[in-house]
Structures are given as structure tokens and as C-alpha cells.
Amino acid sequence: DAKTTQPTSMDCAEGRAANLPCNHSTISGNEYVYWYRQIHSQGPQYIIHGLKNNETNEMASLIITEDRKSSTLILPHATLRDTAVYYCIVRVGGTYKYIFGTGTRLKVLA
Amino acid sequence: DSGVTQTPKHLITATGQRVTLRCSPRSGDLSVYWYQQSLDQGLQFLIQYYNGEERAKGNILERFSAQQFPDLHSELNLSSLELGDSALYFCASSVGVGQGAGNTIYFGEGSWLTVV
């Protein structure tokens, strides 16, 4: 059922931008891409979502390719507290299932 | 604080027993979702309810059942528990049922279930 592909892990130096890619090649035209993160075993935390245009909020920026088959979450100035597992999710087409992939384990290094 | 409340936070029970996990969605949210996360595993979608009706089903075992009540709180019932059912169970809620700009899913902090 998983419809997203993400790198298993990434490292980022503190203060630098963290760019986390996600492939969602089977996304339908009216489906949004959502990003969440999970710090340790806490509940997943909503970060940002988008449909076609690039989006930015106080936490991150989301860049979606023109064909919408992939996206990149950007944490502009990563801090140690950003160390977490980051998930991008899309809805399974024609259903109400929101399936999480394996996510990217981001480690921010001091 | 997401506004989604789950109880209990921790639960230890024996194999073969039955437990009930409770979830109160955010005020105004009509959809409730249940996810299971085993040790070192990802989030597995179990089931979704919208305004009392089941809307989507994932990898939920037959020993597990859920319901959403008229006041919109939800319960996940786990029976004939096995050691492998030990996991973190998350409830989440959203305003609507479909995916859209305003239908962000918010998660609770989870219920830790340990089966011994």
C-alpha cells in the first residue's frame, strides 16, 4: 500500500539546511502531499502540506515538482531538536487511507 | 499539544486478555484514525471512522475492533492479546474525511501497550 519512497537516513550539520526528498510517483491530481515528523516515540507532528505550488510556513518549506511525482521538505536552519523521523504521506487513491512509508531518519549533528 | 487525547498512556496486560484504548478527537473533528507502531516499525494504518461510520480499513486484525460513538470519541478494542500486539497505538483526528487543504490529521501522544 505504501505510495511514497524516502531515503532511510540523512545527516545534516546544525545550522545548515536539511533537504528531505520524497518520491510519490503515483499521486493523483487532486491529492495533497503531507509531511509529518516523529521525535522519538511521540505522536507524529504535522509540518506542512501542499498540492501543486511551493509552500512555506514557520517550520519548513515544501517544494513540489511540476509533475508532482516528487517533493522536497526543506528545514532552512536545522537544529538538534529537528532530529526525528520525517514522513511524507499521500492518500491511497480512491480510498481514505493515509499510509505512512518508512520515513527518513534525520540526524542533526552539532 | 495536538488536542487529541488518548487514554491510557501506558497499559500492561497478559496474553489472552482484552483491552480498550480510548481516543477523544480535537474539538470539531469528525474523523478518527487508528495507527499501530511496533518497536522499530513504521506507522501501520488500522482503521478510520467518520462521524460514526467506518470509512477505511487497513491492516487491522480480526481480533481488533473499533467504533466511534455519537459524541465522536472512539475506542479500539484489542482481544485475545498476543505478545506481538505490544506496540504504541496512535489515534488521530481530522475535520473531514477526504484529503484536502483543511483536512490535516493531528495525532495524539499514543497508548503504550505491553503484553506479557
Tab-separated table of C-alpha atoms in Angstrom:
chain	number	residue	atom	x	y	z
A	1	ASP	CA	0.000	0.000	0.000
A	2	ALA	CA	2.914	2.348	0.584
A	3	LYS	CA	2.895	5.012	-2.061
A	4	THR	CA	5.915	7.037	-1.042
A	5	THR	CA	9.640	6.391	-1.185
A	6	GLN	CA	12.121	8.184	1.054
A	7	PRO	CA	15.798	7.709	1.884
A	8	THR	CA	16.270	5.683	5.030
A	9	SER	CA	18.516	8.176	6.766
A	10	MET	CA	20.270	11.503	6.368
A	11	ASP	CA	22.679	13.603	8.372
A	12	CYS	CA	22.740	17.380	8.469
A	13	ALA	CA	25.043	19.824	10.214
A	14	GLU	CA	23.415	22.105	12.726
A	15	GLY	CA	22.556	25.453	11.201
A	16	ARG	CA	22.549	24.140	7.681
A	17	ALA	CA	19.542	23.464	5.512
A	18	ALA	CA	18.167	19.939	5.572
A	19	ASN	CA	16.621	18.795	2.304
A	20	LEU	CA	14.495	15.673	2.597
A	21	PRO	CA	13.243	14.147	-0.660
A	22	CYS	CA	10.143	12.049	-1.214
A	23	ASN	CA	9.001	10.192	-4.293
A	24	HIS	CA	5.249	9.841	-4.811
A	25	SER	CA	5.066	8.948	-8.471
A	26	THR	CA	1.543	7.501	-8.268
A	27	ILE	CA	-0.063	10.548	-6.723
A	28	SER	CA	-3.375	11.580	-8.215
A	29	GLY	CA	-4.069	15.037	-9.497
A	30	ASN	CA	-6.171	16.213	-6.587
A	31	GLU	CA	-4.207	14.622	-3.772
A	32	TYR	CA	-2.132	16.613	-1.358
A	33	VAL	CA	1.305	15.723	-0.070
A	34	TYR	CA	1.607	15.936	3.696
A	35	TRP	CA	4.766	15.910	5.790
A	36	TYR	CA	4.977	14.828	9.394
A	37	ARG	CA	7.797	14.137	11.791
A	38	GLN	CA	8.074	11.872	14.788
A	39	ILE	CA	10.513	12.691	17.543
A	40	HIS	CA	11.443	9.525	19.397
A	41	SER	CA	8.127	7.813	20.172
A	42	GLN	CA	5.968	10.886	20.410
A	43	GLY	CA	2.898	11.332	18.271
A	44	PRO	CA	3.653	12.386	14.701
A	45	GLN	CA	3.690	16.133	14.345
A	46	TYR	CA	2.239	17.890	11.317
A	47	ILE	CA	4.747	20.024	9.440
A	48	ILE	CA	3.363	21.190	6.128
A	49	HIS	CA	1.297	20.140	3.137
A	50	GLY	CA	0.869	21.151	-0.480
A	51	LEU	CA	-0.878	20.380	-3.732
A	52	LYS	CA	0.966	21.981	-6.626
A	53	ASN	CA	2.607	25.165	-5.506
A	54	ASN	CA	5.558	25.503	-3.208
A	55	GLU	CA	4.573	26.199	0.357
A	56	THR	CA	6.293	27.758	3.324
A	57	ASN	CA	5.374	28.071	6.966
A	58	GLU	CA	7.201	28.775	10.182
A	59	MET	CA	8.611	25.279	10.326
A	60	ALA	CA	9.623	24.419	6.800
A	61	SER	CA	9.290	24.844	3.067
A	62	LEU	CA	7.837	22.337	0.657
A	63	ILE	CA	8.941	22.151	-2.939
A	64	ILE	CA	6.774	20.055	-5.269
A	65	THR	CA	7.992	19.222	-8.766
A	66	GLU	CA	5.914	20.338	-11.686
A	67	ASP	CA	4.849	16.778	-12.498
A	68	ARG	CA	4.027	16.310	-8.787
A	69	LYS	CA	5.827	12.993	-8.677
A	70	SER	CA	8.242	14.094	-6.012
A	71	SER	CA	8.690	16.717	-3.352
A	72	THR	CA	11.359	18.038	-1.022
A	73	LEU	CA	10.926	19.219	2.524
A	74	ILE	CA	13.389	21.908	3.482
A	75	LEU	CA	14.279	22.775	7.049
A	76	PRO	CA	16.159	26.029	6.442
A	77	HIS	CA	18.319	26.082	9.568
A	78	ALA	CA	18.342	22.669	11.190
A	79	THR	CA	18.781	22.452	14.938
A	80	LEU	CA	19.470	19.477	17.175
A	81	ARG	CA	15.773	19.433	18.081
A	82	ASP	CA	14.953	18.664	14.444
A	83	THR	CA	16.447	15.190	14.829
A	84	ALA	CA	13.486	12.936	14.066
A	85	VAL	CA	11.947	10.583	11.564
A	86	TYR	CA	10.294	12.522	8.748
A	87	TYR	CA	7.406	11.062	6.811
A	88	CYS	CA	5.737	12.208	3.646
A	89	ILE	CA	2.327	10.725	3.059
A	90	VAL	CA	-0.302	10.754	0.353
A	91	ARG	CA	-3.717	9.272	0.316
A	92	VAL	CA	-4.072	5.886	-1.342
A	93	GLY	CA	-6.013	6.747	-4.470
A	94	GLY	CA	-9.744	6.202	-4.236
A	95	THR	CA	-9.660	5.432	-0.542
A	96	TYR	CA	-9.420	7.287	2.722
A	97	LYS	CA	-6.259	5.505	3.754
A	98	TYR	CA	-3.317	7.700	4.693
A	99	ILE	CA	-0.347	5.392	4.501
A	100	PHE	CA	2.958	6.224	6.091
A	101	GLY	CA	6.097	4.963	4.426
A	102	THR	CA	9.256	4.076	6.304
A	103	GLY	CA	10.302	7.701	6.581
A	104	THR	CA	13.724	9.353	6.693
A	105	ARG	CA	15.645	9.345	9.936
A	106	LEU	CA	17.256	12.779	10.042
A	107	LYS	CA	20.122	13.258	12.422
A	108	VAL	CA	21.275	16.819	13.008
A	109	LEU	CA	24.904	16.921	14.034
A	110	ALA	CA	26.444	19.533	16.327
B	1	ASP	CA	-0.500	19.667	22.337
B	2	SER	CA	-2.446	18.492	19.300
B	3	GLY	CA	-5.788	18.422	21.089
B	4	VAL	CA	-6.212	14.681	20.558
B	5	THR	CA	-6.442	12.849	23.872
B	6	GLN	CA	-5.655	9.199	24.335
B	7	THR	CA	-6.071	7.033	27.420
B	8	PRO	CA	-4.489	5.160	28.977
B	9	LYS	CA	-0.946	6.309	28.250
B	10	HIS	CA	0.546	3.035	29.399
B	11	LEU	CA	-1.009	-0.389	29.807
B	12	ILE	CA	0.464	-3.741	30.743
B	13	THR	CA	-1.631	-6.842	30.350
B	14	ALA	CA	-1.284	-10.584	29.965
B	15	THR	CA	-1.629	-12.689	26.866
B	16	GLY	CA	-5.169	-13.706	26.098
B	17	GLN	CA	-6.654	-10.642	27.734
B	18	ARG	CA	-8.738	-7.861	26.216
B	19	VAL	CA	-8.106	-4.134	26.456
B	20	THR	CA	-9.819	-0.987	25.284
B	21	LEU	CA	-7.989	2.128	24.182
B	22	ARG	CA	-9.883	5.384	24.161
B	23	CYS	CA	-9.496	8.460	21.991
B	24	SER	CA	-11.090	11.892	22.149
B	25	PRO	CA	-10.613	13.808	18.904
B	26	ARG	CA	-9.932	17.516	18.637
B	27	SER	CA	-12.963	19.690	19.121
B	28	GLY	CA	-14.852	19.884	15.839
B	29	ASP	CA	-13.098	16.939	14.188
B	30	LEU	CA	-15.380	14.269	12.762
B	31	SER	CA	-12.793	11.767	11.554
B	32	VAL	CA	-10.811	9.456	13.782
B	33	TYR	CA	-7.920	7.280	12.665
B	34	TRP	CA	-6.088	4.480	14.474
B	35	TYR	CA	-2.486	3.525	13.791
B	36	GLN	CA	-0.209	0.874	15.281
B	37	GLN	CA	3.532	1.295	15.668
B	38	SER	CA	5.520	-1.722	16.800
B	39	LEU	CA	9.111	-1.476	18.016
B	40	ASP	CA	11.280	-0.176	15.205
B	41	GLN	CA	8.367	-0.385	12.808
B	42	GLY	CA	6.599	2.280	10.887
B	43	LEU	CA	3.103	3.530	11.427
B	44	GLN	CA	0.579	0.972	10.283
B	45	PHE	CA	-2.857	2.280	9.408
B	46	LEU	CA	-5.580	0.274	11.107
B	47	ILE	CA	-8.932	1.938	10.562
B	48	GLN	CA	-10.727	5.236	10.047
B	49	TYR	CA	-14.142	6.439	11.146
B	50	TYR	CA	-16.044	9.488	10.051
B	51	ASN	CA	-18.990	10.715	12.073
B	52	GLY	CA	-19.641	7.252	13.449
B	53	GLU	CA	-19.212	5.305	10.239
B	54	GLU	CA	-16.273	3.195	9.182
B	55	ARG	CA	-14.657	4.736	6.108
B	56	ALA	CA	-11.385	2.929	5.563
B	57	LYS	CA	-9.764	-0.228	6.794
B	58	GLY	CA	-6.105	-1.104	6.811
B	59	ASN	CA	-4.182	-3.992	8.268
B	60	ILE	CA	-6.415	-4.461	11.260
B	61	LEU	CA	-6.555	-7.951	12.720
B	62	GLU	CA	-9.876	-9.689	13.231
B	63	ARG	CA	-9.118	-9.738	16.965
B	64	PHE	CA	-9.178	-5.944	16.898
B	65	SER	CA	-12.259	-3.807	16.509
B	66	ALA	CA	-13.074	-0.161	16.776
B	67	GLN	CA	-16.034	2.130	16.917
B	68	GLN	CA	-16.825	5.811	17.009
B	69	PHE	CA	-19.583	6.937	19.302
B	70	PRO	CA	-22.192	9.701	18.813
B	71	ASP	CA	-20.083	12.083	20.886
B	72	LEU	CA	-17.286	11.335	18.367
B	73	HIS	CA	-14.895	9.690	20.771
B	74	SER	CA	-13.524	6.389	19.589
B	75	GLU	CA	-12.436	3.143	21.159
B	76	LEU	CA	-10.076	0.497	19.859
B	77	ASN	CA	-10.718	-2.933	21.319
B	78	LEU	CA	-7.935	-5.494	21.274
B	79	SER	CA	-8.804	-9.040	22.292
B	80	SER	CA	-7.030	-12.373	22.700
B	81	LEU	CA	-3.856	-10.406	23.059
B	82	GLU	CA	-0.564	-11.857	21.922
B	83	LEU	CA	2.989	-10.823	22.693
B	84	GLY	CA	3.260	-9.416	19.184
B	85	ASP	CA	0.476	-6.947	19.867
B	86	SER	CA	2.808	-4.982	22.110
B	87	ALA	CA	3.052	-1.627	20.409
B	88	LEU	CA	2.313	2.053	20.520
B	89	TYR	CA	-1.213	2.771	19.351
B	90	PHE	CA	-1.930	6.220	17.991
B	91	CYS	CA	-5.213	7.897	17.459
B	92	ALA	CA	-5.510	10.837	15.119
B	93	SER	CA	-8.320	13.106	14.048
B	94	SER	CA	-9.225	15.497	11.280
B	95	VAL	CA	-12.134	17.707	10.353
B	96	GLY	CA	-13.214	15.885	7.250
B	97	VAL	CA	-12.918	12.525	5.631
B	98	GLY	CA	-11.076	13.251	2.444
B	99	GLN	CA	-7.752	14.805	1.818
B	100	GLY	CA	-7.733	18.489	1.287
B	101	ALA	CA	-6.260	21.769	2.229
B	102	GLY	CA	-8.085	21.912	5.505
B	103	ASN	CA	-8.057	18.266	6.415
B	104	THR	CA	-4.805	17.946	8.278
B	105	ILE	CA	-4.584	14.904	10.505
B	106	TYR	CA	-3.480	15.554	14.076
B	107	PHE	CA	-2.090	12.794	16.255
B	108	GLY	CA	-2.374	12.073	19.925
B	109	GLU	CA	0.566	11.020	22.042
B	110	GLY	CA	-0.300	7.362	21.876
B	111	SER	CA	-1.084	4.497	24.195
B	112	TRP	CA	1.760	2.151	25.038
B	113	LEU	CA	0.528	-1.429	25.246
B	114	THR	CA	2.775	-4.106	26.658
B	115	VAL	CA	1.565	-7.701	26.550
B	116	VAL	CA	3.419	-10.061	28.889
